Amino acid sequence: MDVDLDLGIPRGVLESLPDDDGAAEQDIRRAVVGYRQALEDGFADAADEAEAAAVAVDFLEYAEDRAEIYDEFVPELRAWGQSPIYAIAWRDLYIELAAQVYEVDWLAERIDRERNYRLVDDGIRFGKD
């Protein structure tokens, strides 16, 4: 299945990085290229839109987990007197990448369906303790 997905790095993420040797920016760029390739490969292997949505949801769950982990680092780093700028940049990157996946028109609706399916498939039932 051919999906037009253009993941990009928001300018704000790159501008938030300190002027150092450029290693952090290079790491971010490499990561985004890898995520884009993994999504494109997954979409290409998908037999239909439902399978493509499953690929997208897998990435979204990964990105949301990573954003949460980096977000938890921020107060810890501050408490230790360290700069949280790298944790903030990575957190913001994952949040932005997830938003970019949702921007694919037909995919957003399918993502919601896939997430609802996974919620029910996991055995979560409302009203039960």
Coordinates of N, CA and C in Angstrom, one line a residue, residues 50-105:
A50 N -6.4 -1.1 6.8 CA -6.4 -1.5 8.2 C -5.0 -2.0 8.6
E51 N -4.3 -2.7 7.8 CA -3.0 -3.1 8.2 C -2.0 -1.9 8.2
A52 N -2.2 -1.0 7.3 CA -1.4 0.3 7.4 C -1.7 1.0 8.7
A53 N -2.9 1.1 9.1 CA -3.3 1.7 10.3 C -2.6 1.0 11.5
A54 N -2.6 -0.3 11.5 CA -1.9 -1.0 12.6 C -0.4 -0.7 12.6
V55 N 0.2 -0.5 11.5 CA 1.6 -0.1 11.5 C 1.7 1.3 12.1
A56 N 0.8 2.2 11.7 CA 0.9 3.6 12.3 C 0.6 3.6 13.8
V57 N -0.3 2.8 14.2 CA -0.6 2.7 15.7 C 0.6 2.2 16.4
D58 N 1.3 1.2 15.9 CA 2.5 0.7 16.5 C 3.5 1.8 16.7
F59 N 3.7 2.6 15.7 CA 4.6 3.7 15.8 C 4.1 4.7 16.8
L60 N 2.8 5.0 16.7 CA 2.3 6.0 17.7 C 2.5 5.6 19.1
E61 N 2.2 4.4 19.4 CA 2.4 3.9 20.8 C 3.9 4.0 21.2
Y62 N 4.8 3.6 20.3 CA 6.2 3.8 20.6 C 6.6 5.2 20.8
A63 N 6.1 6.1 19.9 CA 6.4 7.5 20.1 C 5.9 8.1 21.4
E64 N 4.6 7.8 21.7 CA 4.0 8.3 22.9 C 4.7 7.8 24.2
D65 N 5.2 6.5 24.1 CA 5.9 6.0 25.3 C 7.2 6.7 25.4
R66 N 7.9 6.9 24.3 CA 9.2 7.6 24.4 C 9.0 9.0 24.8
A67 N 8.0 9.7 24.4 CA 7.8 11.1 24.8 C 7.5 11.1 26.3
E68 N 6.8 10.2 26.8 CA 6.5 10.1 28.3 C 7.8 9.9 29.1
I69 N 8.6 9.0 28.6 CA 9.9 8.7 29.2 C 10.7 10.0 29.3
Y70 N 10.9 10.6 28.2 CA 11.7 11.9 28.2 C 11.1 12.9 29.0
D71 N 9.8 13.0 29.1 CA 9.1 14.0 29.9 C 9.4 13.8 31.4
E72 N 9.5 12.5 31.8 CA 9.8 12.2 33.2 C 11.2 12.5 33.5
F73 N 12.1 12.6 32.5 CA 13.5 12.9 32.8 C 13.6 14.4 33.1
V74 N 12.8 15.3 32.6 CA 12.9 16.7 32.8 C 13.0 17.1 34.2
P75 N 12.0 16.8 35.1 CA 12.2 17.2 36.5 C 13.3 16.6 37.2
E76 N 13.6 15.3 36.8 CA 14.8 14.7 37.4 C 16.1 15.4 37.1
L77 N 16.3 15.7 35.9 CA 17.5 16.4 35.5 C 17.6 17.8 36.2
R78 N 16.5 18.5 36.2 CA 16.5 19.8 36.9 C 16.8 19.6 38.4
A79 N 16.3 18.6 39.0 CA 16.5 18.3 40.4 C 18.0 18.1 40.7
W80 N 18.7 17.5 39.7 CA 20.1 17.2 39.9 C 21.0 18.4 39.3
G81 N 20.4 19.5 39.0 CA 21.1 20.6 38.5 C 21.6 20.5 37.1
Q82 N 21.0 19.6 36.3 CA 21.4 19.3 34.9 C 20.4 20.0 34.0
S83 N 20.9 20.3 32.8 CA 20.0 20.9 31.8 C 19.2 19.8 31.2
P84 N 17.8 20.1 31.1 CA 17.0 19.1 30.5 C 16.7 19.3 29.0
I85 N 17.5 20.2 28.4 CA 17.2 20.6 27.0 C 17.2 19.4 26.0
Y86 N 18.1 18.4 26.2 CA 18.0 17.3 25.3 C 16.8 16.4 25.5
A87 N 16.4 16.2 26.8 CA 15.2 15.5 27.0 C 14.0 16.2 26.5
I88 N 14.0 17.5 26.6 CA 12.8 18.3 26.1 C 12.8 18.2 24.6
A89 N 13.9 18.3 23.9 CA 14.0 18.2 22.5 C 13.5 16.9 22.0
W90 N 13.9 15.8 22.6 CA 13.5 14.5 22.2 C 12.0 14.3 22.5
R91 N 11.5 14.7 23.6 CA 10.1 14.6 24.0 C 9.3 15.3 22.9
D92 N 9.7 16.6 22.6 CA 8.9 17.4 21.6 C 9.0 16.7 20.2
L93 N 10.1 16.1 19.9 CA 10.2 15.5 18.6 C 9.2 14.3 18.5
Y94 N 9.1 13.5 19.5 CA 8.2 12.4 19.5 C 6.8 12.8 19.4
I95 N 6.4 13.9 20.1 CA 5.1 14.4 20.1 C 4.8 14.9 18.7
E96 N 5.7 15.6 18.1 CA 5.5 16.2 16.7 C 5.4 15.1 15.7
L97 N 6.2 14.1 15.8 CA 6.2 13.0 14.8 C 4.8 12.3 14.9
A98 N 4.3 12.1 16.1 CA 3.0 11.5 16.2 C 1.9 12.3 15.6
A99 N 2.0 13.6 15.8 CA 1.0 14.5 15.2 C 1.1 14.5 13.7
Q100 N 2.3 14.4 13.1 CA 2.5 14.3 11.7 C 1.8 13.0 11.1
V101 N 1.9 11.9 11.8 CA 1.3 10.7 11.3 C -0.2 10.9 11.3
Y102 N -0.8 11.6 12.3 CA -2.2 11.8 12.4 C -2.7 12.8 11.2
E103 N -1.7 13.5 10.6 CA -2.1 14.5 9.6 C -2.4 13.8 8.3
V104 N -2.1 12.6 8.1 CA -2.5 11.9 6.9 C -4.0 11.6 6.9
D105 N -4.7 12.3 6.0 CA -6.2 12.4 6.1 C -6.9 11.1 6.4

